Amino acid sequence: MSAWTADELHSLDQIEEIRVAGRRQDGSLRTLTIVWHVVVGRSLYVRSVRGVEGAWYKGVLHHHEGAISWHGQTRDVTYISDHTVDDQLDAAYFTKYGNGPDTVAITNTTSNATTLRVEPR
């Protein structure tokens, strides 16, 4: 696995949304779906606001591989379940997106269960 460059992490940290997709059995990408994301340390994280019932989340779980897209860039990635920094992620979501109901939804127990670290491939 490779690492995010400092420029990539900075770019990802500055934007509001990214698009994520898992891979199908035949290796093709599923439909890219807009999600909120946060950067904590040198890692990128995403969660499903619909919890484990989120369609994109279900698609990612099949192979734990896929892609993300932002600002005209697309990177192949691996999705890794990681709950080691959930409290920091909650704080990062509130800092980035404010205290509204959408942020509350992405930081609740249902969404926290779907925390994924996104690593470039």
Tab-separated table of C-alpha atoms in Angstrom:
chain	number	residue	atom	x	y	z
A	1	MET	CA	0.000	0.000	0.000
A	2	SER	CA	1.167	3.525	-0.695
A	3	ALA	CA	0.529	6.566	1.470
A	4	TRP	CA	-1.339	9.784	0.802
A	5	THR	CA	0.907	12.636	-0.211
A	6	ALA	CA	0.818	15.798	1.862
A	7	ASP	CA	-0.759	17.602	-1.117
A	8	GLU	CA	-3.484	14.969	-1.462
A	9	LEU	CA	-4.341	15.093	2.246
A	10	HIS	CA	-4.414	18.886	2.182
A	11	SER	CA	-6.696	18.850	-0.867
A	12	LEU	CA	-8.979	16.241	0.714
A	13	ASP	CA	-9.107	18.154	3.984
A	14	GLN	CA	-10.157	21.373	2.233
A	15	ILE	CA	-13.115	20.017	0.265
A	16	GLU	CA	-16.618	19.305	1.560
A	17	GLU	CA	-17.354	15.995	-0.173
A	18	ILE	CA	-15.729	13.123	-1.973
A	19	ARG	CA	-17.187	10.303	-4.030
A	20	VAL	CA	-16.586	6.690	-3.013
A	21	ALA	CA	-17.257	3.332	-4.635
A	22	GLY	CA	-16.513	-0.301	-4.006
A	23	ARG	CA	-15.630	-2.903	-6.628
A	24	ARG	CA	-17.969	-5.489	-8.067
A	25	GLN	CA	-17.063	-9.154	-8.409
A	26	ASP	CA	-15.860	-8.540	-11.981
A	27	GLY	CA	-13.537	-5.760	-10.786
A	28	SER	CA	-15.578	-2.872	-12.174
A	29	LEU	CA	-16.447	0.059	-9.940
A	30	ARG	CA	-19.851	0.452	-8.396
A	31	THR	CA	-21.557	3.833	-8.725
A	32	LEU	CA	-19.606	6.650	-7.088
A	33	THR	CA	-21.552	8.072	-4.141
A	34	ILE	CA	-21.057	11.430	-2.431
A	35	VAL	CA	-19.983	11.179	1.223
A	36	TRP	CA	-18.607	13.406	3.944
A	37	HIS	CA	-15.073	12.634	5.032
A	38	VAL	CA	-12.433	13.827	7.469
A	39	VAL	CA	-8.663	13.743	7.670
A	40	VAL	CA	-7.194	12.865	11.060
A	41	GLY	CA	-3.433	12.706	11.302
A	42	ARG	CA	-2.175	11.327	8.004
A	43	SER	CA	-5.300	9.253	7.336
A	44	LEU	CA	-8.584	9.748	5.496
A	45	TYR	CA	-11.815	8.427	7.034
A	46	VAL	CA	-15.397	7.992	5.840
A	47	ARG	CA	-18.627	6.814	7.439
A	48	SER	CA	-22.056	5.850	6.156
A	49	VAL	CA	-24.743	8.215	7.406
A	50	ARG	CA	-27.220	5.349	6.891
A	51	GLY	CA	-25.090	2.992	8.953
A	52	VAL	CA	-24.622	-0.580	7.750
A	53	GLU	CA	-27.713	-0.219	5.531
A	54	GLY	CA	-26.031	2.383	3.301
A	55	ALA	CA	-25.793	1.055	-0.264
A	56	TRP	CA	-22.272	2.340	-0.901
A	57	TYR	CA	-21.122	0.888	2.426
A	58	LYS	CA	-22.555	-2.533	1.575
A	59	GLY	CA	-20.782	-2.365	-1.789
A	60	VAL	CA	-17.446	-1.555	-0.174
A	61	LEU	CA	-17.711	-4.478	2.253
A	62	HIS	CA	-17.679	-7.098	-0.513
A	63	HIS	CA	-14.018	-6.618	-1.444
A	64	HIS	CA	-12.807	-3.715	0.719
A	65	GLU	CA	-11.391	-2.200	-2.460
A	66	GLY	CA	-12.614	0.516	-4.744
A	67	ALA	CA	-11.911	4.134	-5.573
A	68	ILE	CA	-12.488	7.667	-4.411
A	69	SER	CA	-12.851	10.739	-6.558
A	70	TRP	CA	-12.368	14.442	-5.778
A	71	HIS	CA	-11.500	17.548	-7.785
A	72	GLY	CA	-11.096	15.555	-10.997
A	73	GLN	CA	-8.744	13.032	-9.398
A	74	THR	CA	-9.523	9.366	-8.874
A	75	ARG	CA	-7.471	7.013	-6.719
A	76	ASP	CA	-7.786	3.280	-6.209
A	77	VAL	CA	-8.145	2.622	-2.503
A	78	THR	CA	-8.543	-0.001	0.179
A	79	TYR	CA	-11.222	0.461	2.851
A	80	ILE	CA	-10.243	-0.711	6.339
A	81	SER	CA	-12.563	-0.865	9.346
A	82	ASP	CA	-10.865	1.261	12.017
A	83	HIS	CA	-12.408	2.409	15.283
A	84	THR	CA	-9.177	3.433	16.998
A	85	VAL	CA	-9.801	7.175	16.641
A	86	ASP	CA	-13.612	7.424	16.696
A	87	ASP	CA	-13.643	10.231	19.280
A	88	GLN	CA	-11.165	12.240	17.208
A	89	LEU	CA	-13.254	11.591	14.095
A	90	ASP	CA	-16.408	12.849	15.801
A	91	ALA	CA	-14.577	16.050	16.777
A	92	ALA	CA	-13.183	16.414	13.254
A	93	TYR	CA	-16.657	16.040	11.709
A	94	PHE	CA	-18.057	18.742	14.026
A	95	THR	CA	-15.122	21.047	13.279
A	96	LYS	CA	-15.427	20.580	9.529
A	97	TYR	CA	-19.202	20.459	9.084
A	98	GLY	CA	-20.614	22.331	12.095
A	99	ASN	CA	-23.134	21.289	14.754
A	100	GLY	CA	-26.202	20.714	12.577
A	101	PRO	CA	-28.402	17.611	12.365
A	102	ASP	CA	-26.400	16.135	9.474
A	103	THR	CA	-23.239	16.186	11.573
A	104	VAL	CA	-25.100	14.661	14.502
A	105	ALA	CA	-26.238	11.883	12.130
A	106	ILE	CA	-22.692	11.126	10.905
A	107	THR	CA	-21.368	10.989	14.477
A	108	ASN	CA	-24.053	8.838	16.101
A	109	THR	CA	-23.662	5.200	17.109
A	110	THR	CA	-25.242	3.929	13.872
A	111	SER	CA	-22.765	5.793	11.671
A	112	ASN	CA	-19.794	5.210	13.973
A	113	ALA	CA	-20.219	1.475	13.396
A	114	THR	CA	-19.221	2.049	9.757
A	115	THR	CA	-15.966	3.963	10.262
A	116	LEU	CA	-13.549	3.167	7.456
A	117	ARG	CA	-9.968	4.322	7.009
A	118	VAL	CA	-9.297	4.892	3.315
A	119	GLU	CA	-5.795	3.958	2.157
A	120	PRO	CA	-4.470	4.617	-1.354
A	121	ARG	CA	-3.337	1.627	-3.404
